[in-house]
Each structure stands twice: as C-alpha cells, then as structure tokens.
Amino acid sequence: MNWFLFFWVVLKSVLFSTGGFGPLPSLHADFIAHGWASEKQFTEALAIGQITPGPNGLWVASLCYLVAGVPGAVLSCVALLLPPLSILIVQLVYARIADRAATQGALDGVVLVIVGFNVIVVARLFFGNGADLRLVAIAVLSAALAISRRVPSIVILAAAALVGLLFG
Amino acid sequence: MTDQEAFSVRRLFFVWAKIGFTSFGGGAVSQYLIQESFIYKRKWLGAEEYANIIAMSQIAPGINLIANAILIGKRLAGWLGILVSLVGFVLPSAAITVGISAIYAKFSSLPRVQSALATAFAAIFGISLATNWRNAGPIFASNRKRGPAALAFALAIMIGSALVYAAFSPTVLVLYLVGGLCGAFAYRHNAGKKRKD
C-alpha cells in the first residue's frame, strides 16, 4: 500500500465535500479504481457508520480499516479531522458581520434548509429499506421518547435493536 | 449539581468523551446528545447560539459534527477547548467504529442481525426527527414573534427546500446558498420595516 497516495485520496474526498456522506462518490471512484475496496465493503462501512457512536462520517474510518487495517483507520481519522478546522476561518468572517440582521437571517435560512433536507435523506433511507407498520411504530415511539427526554437515547436504540433481534 | 454544572475544561473533556462513547446511532444521536449535554442539561450554550454554530458548521468541508465540536470547544475554552473536544469526541467513537467494523463483518449475513439493524435504524430515524424538530424550534419561535408573514416564510424555506431536494436532488451547497439568501433577504426586509415604524 502506498500510504501517501492512500492518505491523499481520503483527504481529497473529505476536503472537496461536505457532510458525512459527501466523500462517498470520490472515495468510491478512487478506491474501486485502485482495487483497494469492494462494493460490499462500502455498504458494510456505511451501515456501521450509522450504528456506531459519533458522526456518520466515521464510516470512512470503518472502510479504511476494512481495506487497510489499523494504519488505514488512523490515517483516515487524520484526513477526517483536518478539513473541518477551516471552520475557524468561517467564524472569523462571521464575527465581523454578526450584528447585521441579514447575517442572522442567512444562518437561520441555512438551518431551515438542513432540517428540511435532513428529514428527506433519513426518511428515504428508512422507507427505502422496506419500512413496515412495526418499524414506523418504533420510529414514532422513539421520536416521542426523545422529545420527552425521559429515556437516554442509548436505551431507546438498544430496546429497538433488541426487538429486532428477538422477533427477527 | 447535575442541573447547572459549573464549567471546567476537565468537565468539557468528560462530557465529550461520554458523547463519544454512548452516541450509538451515529450522527443523529450525537447531535441529540450534544443538545442534551450543552444546552438542556448544563446550559453552557443557549439554543439560539447553538443554532448559529450548526449553521456555520455546514459551510466547512468535511464532517459537520467535527466542525460543530471545534466551534463549541472554542466558544467554551478557546484553543484548549478545541483540542479537548476533538480528542474527547472523535477518539472513542472512531475506536468503537473500527472495533465494531471488525466484529460486524463476520456476522452481517445472519437474518437476526439484519432485523436488529432495521429496528435500530427505525429508532435512529425517530431520534433524528426529534433532533431536527429541536434545531428548527428556536427559529420558528423567533419568527412567530415577528408576525405571521415571517413565520410563513420560515416554513416555506424549510418545506420548499425539502421538496426541491426530493424532486431534483441538487447539490446540497446550492440549497444552503438559496436558503441562506432567502433568510438574509427576509430578516433585512423585516429590520428595515421596523426602523420605518
């Protein structure tokens, strides 16, 4: 494995994209072309990234582990951590224009867009995997419990997984 | 003192580490726990301030939650806060992700494991709905105070961008740009009107 090339391929995919799934197209093209990963490893890594703690974007670390072991995982984490640091530059610009009404409007507008498209993305994954009445009931119940703040999220998730395991 | 814990860098590290270890369910649950830990349980951040952090985090390349952790760390404890937040949040979650990758690859074909995956994802979907609801909440509340037109416009941005995304799947950055411009225009227009009144 050429580690410089490996690191650059991962860094490039993160640097020129945004969000957890953003690096997918670029990584997919490069990893398949170099013969580093199979299609199956991509779907496995994506699923693991959604279940395990932390950002979904850590699916990249999962993939890099599957194809290149622990050194691959460590390099991918460095590649994941560097690009978001540029947020500090964004914040510097924001500090200068923070007191204008339009600035607050722009930020609120972006949040509203995020909420709208987030719900679509997750709903598509949910219904795309064949959601039946039982799964919808679990989703509604989980949302209600999360809003009520009475049950820790890890308990909600564990209970749901247990139901699937027992009645699967 | 669980309700209004006083802030310290050490506590900051442990709060992030707890999120890093326990946010099973990925980004949706991480976001939910970040809200819980920093806004609702400890009140180290305000809900509106946090909404600004979320919006800014979308502009940086890479994983938004990492940018989010950088901004929260900086806001609470400067450069040390950034370091503490990144190490506390990313190290445990990356380690667990890699560990589970090794285990999961061996059992992924079992039907019961597939079924557990489906029900767990249903819960993740539900928790993510709750998280998005809480992100949008303060914005709708402040726009309701500005009047029905402002509230309707905010709703239109959210629903409109969801519809456009569902129908045409454009690059998300374009949606951010259009949504941001709409919001900027609306708030400026509103502020101008207030000055005239």
Short mmCIF file of C-alpha atoms in Angstrom, two decimals:
data_model
loop_
_atom_site.label_atom_id
_atom_site.label_comp_id
_atom_site.label_asym_id
_atom_site.label_seq_id
_atom_site.Cartn_x
_atom_site.Cartn_y
_atom_site.Cartn_z
CA MET A 1 0.00 0.00 0.00
CA ASN A 2 1.30 3.44 -0.96
CA TRP A 3 0.33 5.33 2.22
CA PHE A 4 0.94 8.79 0.78
CA LEU A 5 -1.40 8.08 -2.09
CA PHE A 6 -3.92 6.46 0.28
CA PHE A 7 -3.88 9.48 2.61
CA TRP A 8 -4.19 11.92 -0.28
CA VAL A 9 -7.15 10.05 -1.81
CA VAL A 10 -9.02 10.12 1.52
CA LEU A 11 -8.07 13.73 2.33
CA LYS A 12 -9.11 14.89 -1.14
CA SER A 13 -12.51 13.23 -0.84
CA VAL A 14 -13.15 14.94 2.53
CA LEU A 15 -11.70 18.32 1.56
CA PHE A 16 -13.90 18.75 -1.51
CA SER A 17 -17.19 17.68 0.05
CA THR A 18 -19.41 18.45 2.97
CA GLY A 19 -21.32 16.23 5.38
CA GLY A 20 -20.78 12.62 6.41
CA PHE A 21 -21.77 11.04 3.09
CA GLY A 22 -20.15 13.77 0.97
CA PRO A 23 -16.84 11.90 0.40
CA LEU A 24 -18.71 8.81 -0.92
CA PRO A 25 -18.64 9.47 -4.70
CA SER A 26 -14.97 10.45 -4.80
CA LEU A 27 -13.84 7.67 -2.43
CA HIS A 28 -15.90 5.11 -4.31
CA ALA A 29 -14.36 6.05 -7.66
CA ASP A 30 -10.76 6.06 -6.36
CA PHE A 31 -10.91 3.01 -4.08
CA ILE A 32 -12.52 0.83 -6.74
CA ALA A 33 -10.14 2.12 -9.45
CA HIS A 34 -7.09 1.32 -7.29
CA GLY A 35 -8.56 -2.06 -6.41
CA TRP A 36 -8.44 -1.21 -2.67
CA ALA A 37 -12.09 -1.96 -1.82
CA SER A 38 -15.09 -3.99 -3.00
CA GLU A 39 -18.69 -2.75 -3.33
CA LYS A 40 -19.69 -4.94 -0.38
CA GLN A 41 -17.12 -3.26 1.87
CA PHE A 42 -18.70 0.10 1.03
CA THR A 43 -22.22 -0.95 2.08
CA GLU A 44 -20.88 -2.59 5.25
CA ALA A 45 -18.90 0.50 6.21
CA LEU A 46 -21.89 2.80 5.54
CA ALA A 47 -24.15 0.68 7.78
CA ILE A 48 -21.58 0.52 10.56
CA GLY A 49 -21.11 4.30 10.44
CA GLN A 50 -24.81 4.78 11.13
CA ILE A 51 -24.98 2.43 14.09
CA THR A 52 -21.74 3.22 15.92
CA PRO A 53 -21.18 6.32 18.09
CA GLY A 54 -20.04 9.64 16.68
CA PRO A 55 -20.61 11.24 13.28
CA ASN A 56 -21.96 9.07 10.43
CA GLY A 57 -18.91 10.29 8.52
CA LEU A 58 -16.81 7.86 10.55
CA TRP A 59 -17.96 5.25 8.02
CA VAL A 60 -14.81 6.39 6.20
CA ALA A 61 -12.71 5.14 9.15
CA SER A 62 -14.64 1.86 9.06
CA LEU A 63 -13.98 1.46 5.32
CA CYS A 64 -10.30 2.31 5.69
CA TYR A 65 -9.99 -0.24 8.48
CA LEU A 66 -11.69 -2.92 6.37
CA VAL A 67 -9.37 -2.30 3.41
CA ALA A 68 -6.10 -1.25 5.10
CA GLY A 69 -6.21 -2.31 8.77
CA VAL A 70 -5.35 -0.11 11.74
CA PRO A 71 -2.82 2.12 9.88
CA GLY A 72 -5.52 2.85 7.31
CA ALA A 73 -8.01 3.72 10.06
CA VAL A 74 -5.55 6.09 11.79
CA LEU A 75 -4.65 7.87 8.53
CA SER A 76 -8.34 8.25 7.66
CA CYS A 77 -9.05 9.85 11.06
CA VAL A 78 -6.34 12.46 10.45
CA ALA A 79 -7.81 13.08 6.99
CA LEU A 80 -11.27 13.49 8.56
CA LEU A 81 -10.08 15.91 11.27
CA LEU A 82 -8.07 18.40 9.17
CA PRO A 83 -10.63 19.88 6.70
CA PRO A 84 -13.25 20.88 9.33
CA LEU A 85 -10.63 23.10 11.03
CA SER A 86 -11.26 25.63 8.25
CA ILE A 87 -14.47 26.42 10.16
CA LEU A 88 -12.31 28.78 12.26
CA ILE A 89 -11.83 30.99 9.19
CA VAL A 90 -15.57 30.98 8.53
CA GLN A 91 -16.11 32.08 12.12
CA LEU A 92 -13.63 34.98 11.78
CA VAL A 93 -15.65 36.32 8.85
CA TYR A 94 -18.87 35.79 10.79
CA ALA A 95 -17.58 37.78 13.78
CA ARG A 96 -17.26 40.89 11.56
CA ILE A 97 -20.80 40.78 10.23
CA ALA A 98 -22.59 39.18 13.17
CA ASP A 99 -24.62 42.23 14.16
CA ARG A 100 -26.37 42.66 10.81
CA ALA A 101 -29.94 41.38 10.55
CA ALA A 102 -29.14 39.73 7.20
CA THR A 103 -26.40 37.60 8.80
CA GLN A 104 -28.79 36.06 11.32
CA GLY A 105 -31.29 35.57 8.50
CA ALA A 106 -28.71 33.72 6.39
CA LEU A 107 -27.78 31.39 9.27
CA ASP A 108 -31.43 30.69 10.14
CA GLY A 109 -32.18 30.08 6.46
CA VAL A 110 -29.36 27.51 6.28
CA VAL A 111 -30.61 25.71 9.41
CA LEU A 112 -34.12 25.51 7.93
CA VAL A 113 -32.69 24.02 4.73
CA ILE A 114 -30.68 21.49 6.74
CA VAL A 115 -33.75 20.42 8.68
CA GLY A 116 -35.83 20.06 5.52
CA PHE A 117 -33.33 18.02 3.57
CA ASN A 118 -32.13 16.01 6.58
CA VAL A 119 -35.62 14.69 7.15
CA ILE A 120 -35.86 13.73 3.46
CA VAL A 121 -32.48 11.93 3.47
CA VAL A 122 -33.18 9.89 6.59
CA ALA A 123 -36.78 9.19 5.55
CA ARG A 124 -35.58 7.89 2.18
CA LEU A 125 -33.08 5.53 3.83
CA PHE A 126 -35.81 4.43 6.23
CA PHE A 127 -38.55 3.77 3.68
CA GLY A 128 -36.07 2.59 1.05
CA ASN A 129 -35.09 -0.34 3.27
CA GLY A 130 -38.70 -1.56 3.32
CA ALA A 131 -40.37 0.09 6.32
CA ASP A 132 -43.45 -1.76 7.58
CA LEU A 133 -46.01 -0.76 10.21
CA ARG A 134 -43.88 -2.20 13.02
CA LEU A 135 -40.86 -0.11 12.01
CA VAL A 136 -42.97 3.04 11.65
CA ALA A 137 -44.36 2.43 15.16
CA ILE A 138 -40.82 2.09 16.53
CA ALA A 139 -39.78 5.32 14.78
CA VAL A 140 -42.77 7.29 16.13
CA LEU A 141 -42.29 5.93 19.65
CA SER A 142 -38.55 6.74 19.53
CA ALA A 143 -39.24 10.30 18.38
CA ALA A 144 -41.78 10.79 21.21
CA LEU A 145 -39.37 9.38 23.81
CA ALA A 146 -36.51 11.54 22.52
CA ILE A 147 -38.67 14.69 22.68
CA SER A 148 -39.88 13.80 26.21
CA ARG A 149 -36.21 13.50 27.36
CA ARG A 150 -37.18 10.83 29.89
CA VAL A 151 -35.17 7.99 28.37
CA PRO A 152 -31.50 8.20 27.30
CA SER A 153 -31.05 7.72 23.55
CA ILE A 154 -28.84 4.68 24.04
CA VAL A 155 -31.69 2.93 25.86
CA ILE A 156 -34.13 3.76 23.04
CA LEU A 157 -31.67 2.37 20.49
CA ALA A 158 -30.82 -0.75 22.49
CA ALA A 159 -34.50 -1.53 23.08
CA ALA A 160 -35.25 -1.16 19.38
CA ALA A 161 -32.32 -3.39 18.39
CA LEU A 162 -33.43 -5.98 20.96
CA VAL A 163 -36.94 -6.07 19.49
CA GLY A 164 -35.42 -6.76 16.09
CA LEU A 165 -33.09 -9.41 17.43
CA LEU A 166 -35.84 -11.26 19.34
CA PHE A 167 -38.65 -11.03 16.77
CA GLY A 168 -36.49 -11.04 13.65
CA MET B 1 -25.24 19.71 40.90
CA THR B 2 -26.47 17.93 37.81
CA ASP B 3 -28.76 20.65 36.53
CA GLN B 4 -26.41 23.61 36.30
CA GLU B 5 -22.92 22.09 36.48
CA ALA B 6 -20.20 24.74 36.60
CA PHE B 7 -17.92 24.73 33.59
CA SER B 8 -14.35 23.44 33.59
CA VAL B 9 -12.07 22.14 30.84
CA ARG B 10 -11.91 18.77 32.56
CA ARG B 11 -15.70 18.53 32.60
CA LEU B 12 -15.74 19.58 28.94
CA PHE B 13 -13.49 16.63 28.10
CA PHE B 14 -15.64 14.15 30.02
CA VAL B 15 -18.87 15.48 28.50
CA TRP B 16 -17.43 14.95 25.01
CA ALA B 17 -15.99 11.56 25.92
CA LYS B 18 -19.40 10.46 27.21
CA ILE B 19 -20.99 11.53 23.92
CA GLY B 20 -18.16 9.80 22.02
CA PHE B 21 -18.71 6.53 23.88
CA THR B 22 -22.51 6.46 24.08
CA SER B 23 -23.84 8.06 20.87
CA PHE B 24 -24.73 4.70 19.31
CA GLY B 25 -26.90 5.57 16.33
CA GLY B 26 -24.41 7.80 14.58
CA GLY B 27 -24.73 11.49 13.76
CA ALA B 28 -28.42 11.84 14.58
CA VAL B 29 -27.92 10.57 18.12
CA SER B 30 -24.64 12.51 18.54
CA GLN B 31 -26.50 15.71 17.66
CA TYR B 32 -29.27 14.85 20.07
CA LEU B 33 -26.77 14.20 22.89
CA ILE B 34 -24.84 17.41 22.11
CA GLN B 35 -28.11 19.35 22.50
CA GLU B 36 -28.85 17.47 25.73
CA SER B 37 -25.37 17.93 27.21
CA PHE B 38 -24.60 21.53 26.32
CA ILE B 39 -27.99 23.25 26.15
CA TYR B 40 -30.60 21.42 28.19
CA LYS B 41 -28.73 19.69 30.98
CA ARG B 42 -25.88 22.12 31.66
CA LYS B 43 -26.96 25.35 29.95
CA TRP B 44 -23.38 26.03 28.85
CA LEU B 45 -24.80 27.19 25.49
CA GLY B 46 -28.04 28.92 24.51
CA ALA B 47 -30.38 27.29 21.97
CA GLU B 48 -30.13 30.23 19.55
CA GLU B 49 -26.35 30.44 19.90
CA TYR B 50 -26.21 26.73 19.16
CA ALA B 51 -28.37 27.18 16.04
CA ASN B 52 -25.74 29.63 14.75
CA ILE B 53 -22.99 27.10 15.43
CA ILE B 54 -24.95 24.46 13.49
CA ALA B 55 -25.42 26.76 10.52
CA MET B 56 -21.74 27.74 10.39
CA SER B 57 -20.65 24.10 10.68
CA GLN B 58 -22.37 23.30 7.38
CA ILE B 59 -20.10 25.66 5.47
CA ALA B 60 -16.81 23.94 6.36
CA PRO B 61 -15.66 20.96 4.29
CA GLY B 62 -15.78 17.51 5.86
CA ILE B 63 -17.90 16.12 8.67
CA ASN B 64 -20.17 18.86 10.03
CA LEU B 65 -20.27 17.40 13.55
CA ILE B 66 -16.47 17.73 13.80
CA ALA B 67 -16.70 21.41 12.80
CA ASN B 68 -19.52 21.65 15.33
CA ALA B 69 -17.28 20.22 18.09
CA ILE B 70 -14.48 22.63 17.10
CA LEU B 71 -16.81 25.65 17.41
CA ILE B 72 -18.31 24.50 20.72
CA GLY B 73 -14.84 23.81 22.15
CA LYS B 74 -13.55 27.20 21.03
CA ARG B 75 -16.57 29.04 22.37
CA LEU B 76 -16.27 27.38 25.82
CA ALA B 77 -12.48 27.18 26.33
CA GLY B 78 -10.52 28.55 23.36
CA TRP B 79 -7.79 26.51 21.65
CA LEU B 80 -7.53 24.08 24.55
CA GLY B 81 -11.28 23.61 24.27
CA ILE B 82 -10.92 22.67 20.58
CA LEU B 83 -8.27 20.06 21.38
CA VAL B 84 -10.20 18.63 24.32
CA SER B 85 -13.43 18.46 22.31
CA LEU B 86 -11.88 16.74 19.29
CA VAL B 87 -9.96 14.17 21.31
CA GLY B 88 -12.87 13.51 23.68
CA PHE B 89 -15.46 13.15 20.92
CA VAL B 90 -13.64 11.56 17.98
CA LEU B 91 -11.16 9.19 19.63
CA PRO B 92 -13.68 6.95 21.45
CA SER B 93 -16.24 6.96 18.65
CA ALA B 94 -13.62 6.19 15.98
CA ALA B 95 -12.17 3.39 18.13
CA ILE B 96 -15.63 1.83 18.65
CA THR B 97 -16.45 2.24 14.95
CA VAL B 98 -13.27 0.39 13.96
CA GLY B 99 -13.81 -2.30 16.63
CA ILE B 100 -17.39 -2.94 15.52
CA SER B 101 -16.27 -2.99 11.88
CA ALA B 102 -14.10 -5.98 12.72
CA ILE B 103 -16.94 -7.81 14.53
CA TYR B 104 -19.79 -6.86 12.20
CA ALA B 105 -18.05 -8.07 9.06
CA LYS B 106 -18.23 -11.59 10.47
CA PHE B 107 -21.93 -11.65 11.39
CA SER B 108 -23.52 -9.33 8.82
CA SER B 109 -25.21 -12.16 6.90
CA LEU B 110 -27.30 -13.50 9.84
CA PRO B 111 -31.04 -12.66 9.38
CA ARG B 112 -31.48 -11.73 13.05
CA VAL B 113 -28.60 -9.27 12.80
CA GLN B 114 -30.25 -7.77 9.70
CA SER B 115 -33.57 -7.50 11.59
CA ALA B 116 -31.90 -5.82 14.58
CA LEU B 117 -30.24 -3.42 12.16
CA ALA B 118 -33.65 -2.49 10.69
CA THR B 119 -35.35 -1.84 14.05
CA ALA B 120 -32.31 0.08 15.32
CA PHE B 121 -32.43 2.24 12.22
CA ALA B 122 -36.14 2.92 12.83
CA ALA B 123 -35.18 4.27 16.27
CA ILE B 124 -32.38 6.35 14.70
CA PHE B 125 -34.95 7.78 12.27
CA GLY B 126 -37.23 8.74 15.17
CA ILE B 127 -34.43 10.33 17.20
CA SER B 128 -33.29 12.27 14.15
CA LEU B 129 -36.82 13.67 13.70
CA ALA B 130 -36.71 14.86 17.33
CA THR B 131 -33.29 16.44 16.80
CA ASN B 132 -34.38 18.32 13.68
CA TRP B 133 -37.52 19.48 15.45
CA ARG B 134 -35.39 20.96 18.24
CA ASN B 135 -32.98 22.61 15.78
CA ALA B 136 -35.80 24.38 13.95
CA GLY B 137 -37.79 25.21 17.12
CA PRO B 138 -35.99 28.40 18.22
CA ILE B 139 -36.09 29.79 14.66
CA PHE B 140 -39.84 29.29 14.37
CA ALA B 141 -40.33 30.79 17.84
CA SER B 142 -38.40 33.97 16.97
CA ASN B 143 -40.21 34.30 13.64
CA ARG B 144 -43.61 33.88 15.25
CA LYS B 145 -42.80 36.98 17.30
CA ARG B 146 -42.10 38.88 14.06
CA GLY B 147 -45.61 38.10 12.79
CA PRO B 148 -47.48 35.56 10.66
CA ALA B 149 -45.74 36.56 7.40
CA ALA B 150 -42.28 35.92 8.86
CA LEU B 151 -43.40 32.57 10.27
CA ALA B 152 -44.93 31.52 6.95
CA PHE B 153 -41.73 32.49 5.12
CA ALA B 154 -39.57 30.42 7.51
CA LEU B 155 -41.89 27.43 7.00
CA ALA B 156 -41.71 27.97 3.24
CA ILE B 157 -37.89 27.86 3.28
CA MET B 158 -37.92 24.56 5.18
CA ILE B 159 -40.67 22.83 3.23
CA GLY B 160 -39.61 24.33 -0.10
CA SER B 161 -36.01 23.14 0.22
CA ALA B 162 -37.21 19.68 1.27
CA LEU B 163 -39.46 19.48 -1.82
CA VAL B 164 -36.75 20.79 -4.16
CA TYR B 165 -34.27 18.29 -2.71
CA ALA B 166 -36.75 15.41 -3.00
CA ALA B 167 -37.65 16.29 -6.59
CA PHE B 168 -34.32 17.32 -8.13
CA SER B 169 -31.56 16.14 -5.70
CA PRO B 170 -29.41 19.22 -6.39
CA THR B 171 -26.03 19.68 -4.72
CA VAL B 172 -26.77 20.48 -1.10
CA LEU B 173 -24.46 23.51 -1.23
CA VAL B 174 -26.83 25.14 -3.75
CA LEU B 175 -29.74 24.62 -1.32
CA TYR B 176 -27.73 26.16 1.53
CA LEU B 177 -26.91 29.16 -0.65
CA VAL B 178 -30.51 29.74 -1.75
CA GLY B 179 -31.90 29.15 1.77
CA GLY B 180 -29.29 31.46 3.28
CA LEU B 181 -30.01 34.20 0.76
CA CYS B 182 -33.79 33.90 1.33
CA GLY B 183 -33.27 34.16 5.10
CA ALA B 184 -30.87 37.11 4.75
CA PHE B 185 -33.31 38.95 2.49
CA ALA B 186 -36.29 38.29 4.78
CA TYR B 187 -34.57 39.39 8.01
CA ARG B 188 -33.15 42.51 6.35
CA HIS B 189 -36.54 43.39 4.96
CA ASN B 190 -38.06 42.87 8.42
CA ALA B 191 -35.41 45.00 10.17
CA GLY B 192 -35.96 47.78 7.59
CA LYS B 193 -39.69 47.74 8.20
CA LYS B 194 -39.17 48.00 11.96
CA ARG B 195 -37.00 51.11 11.53
CA LYS B 196 -39.73 52.83 9.48
CA ASP B 197 -42.50 52.04 12.01
#
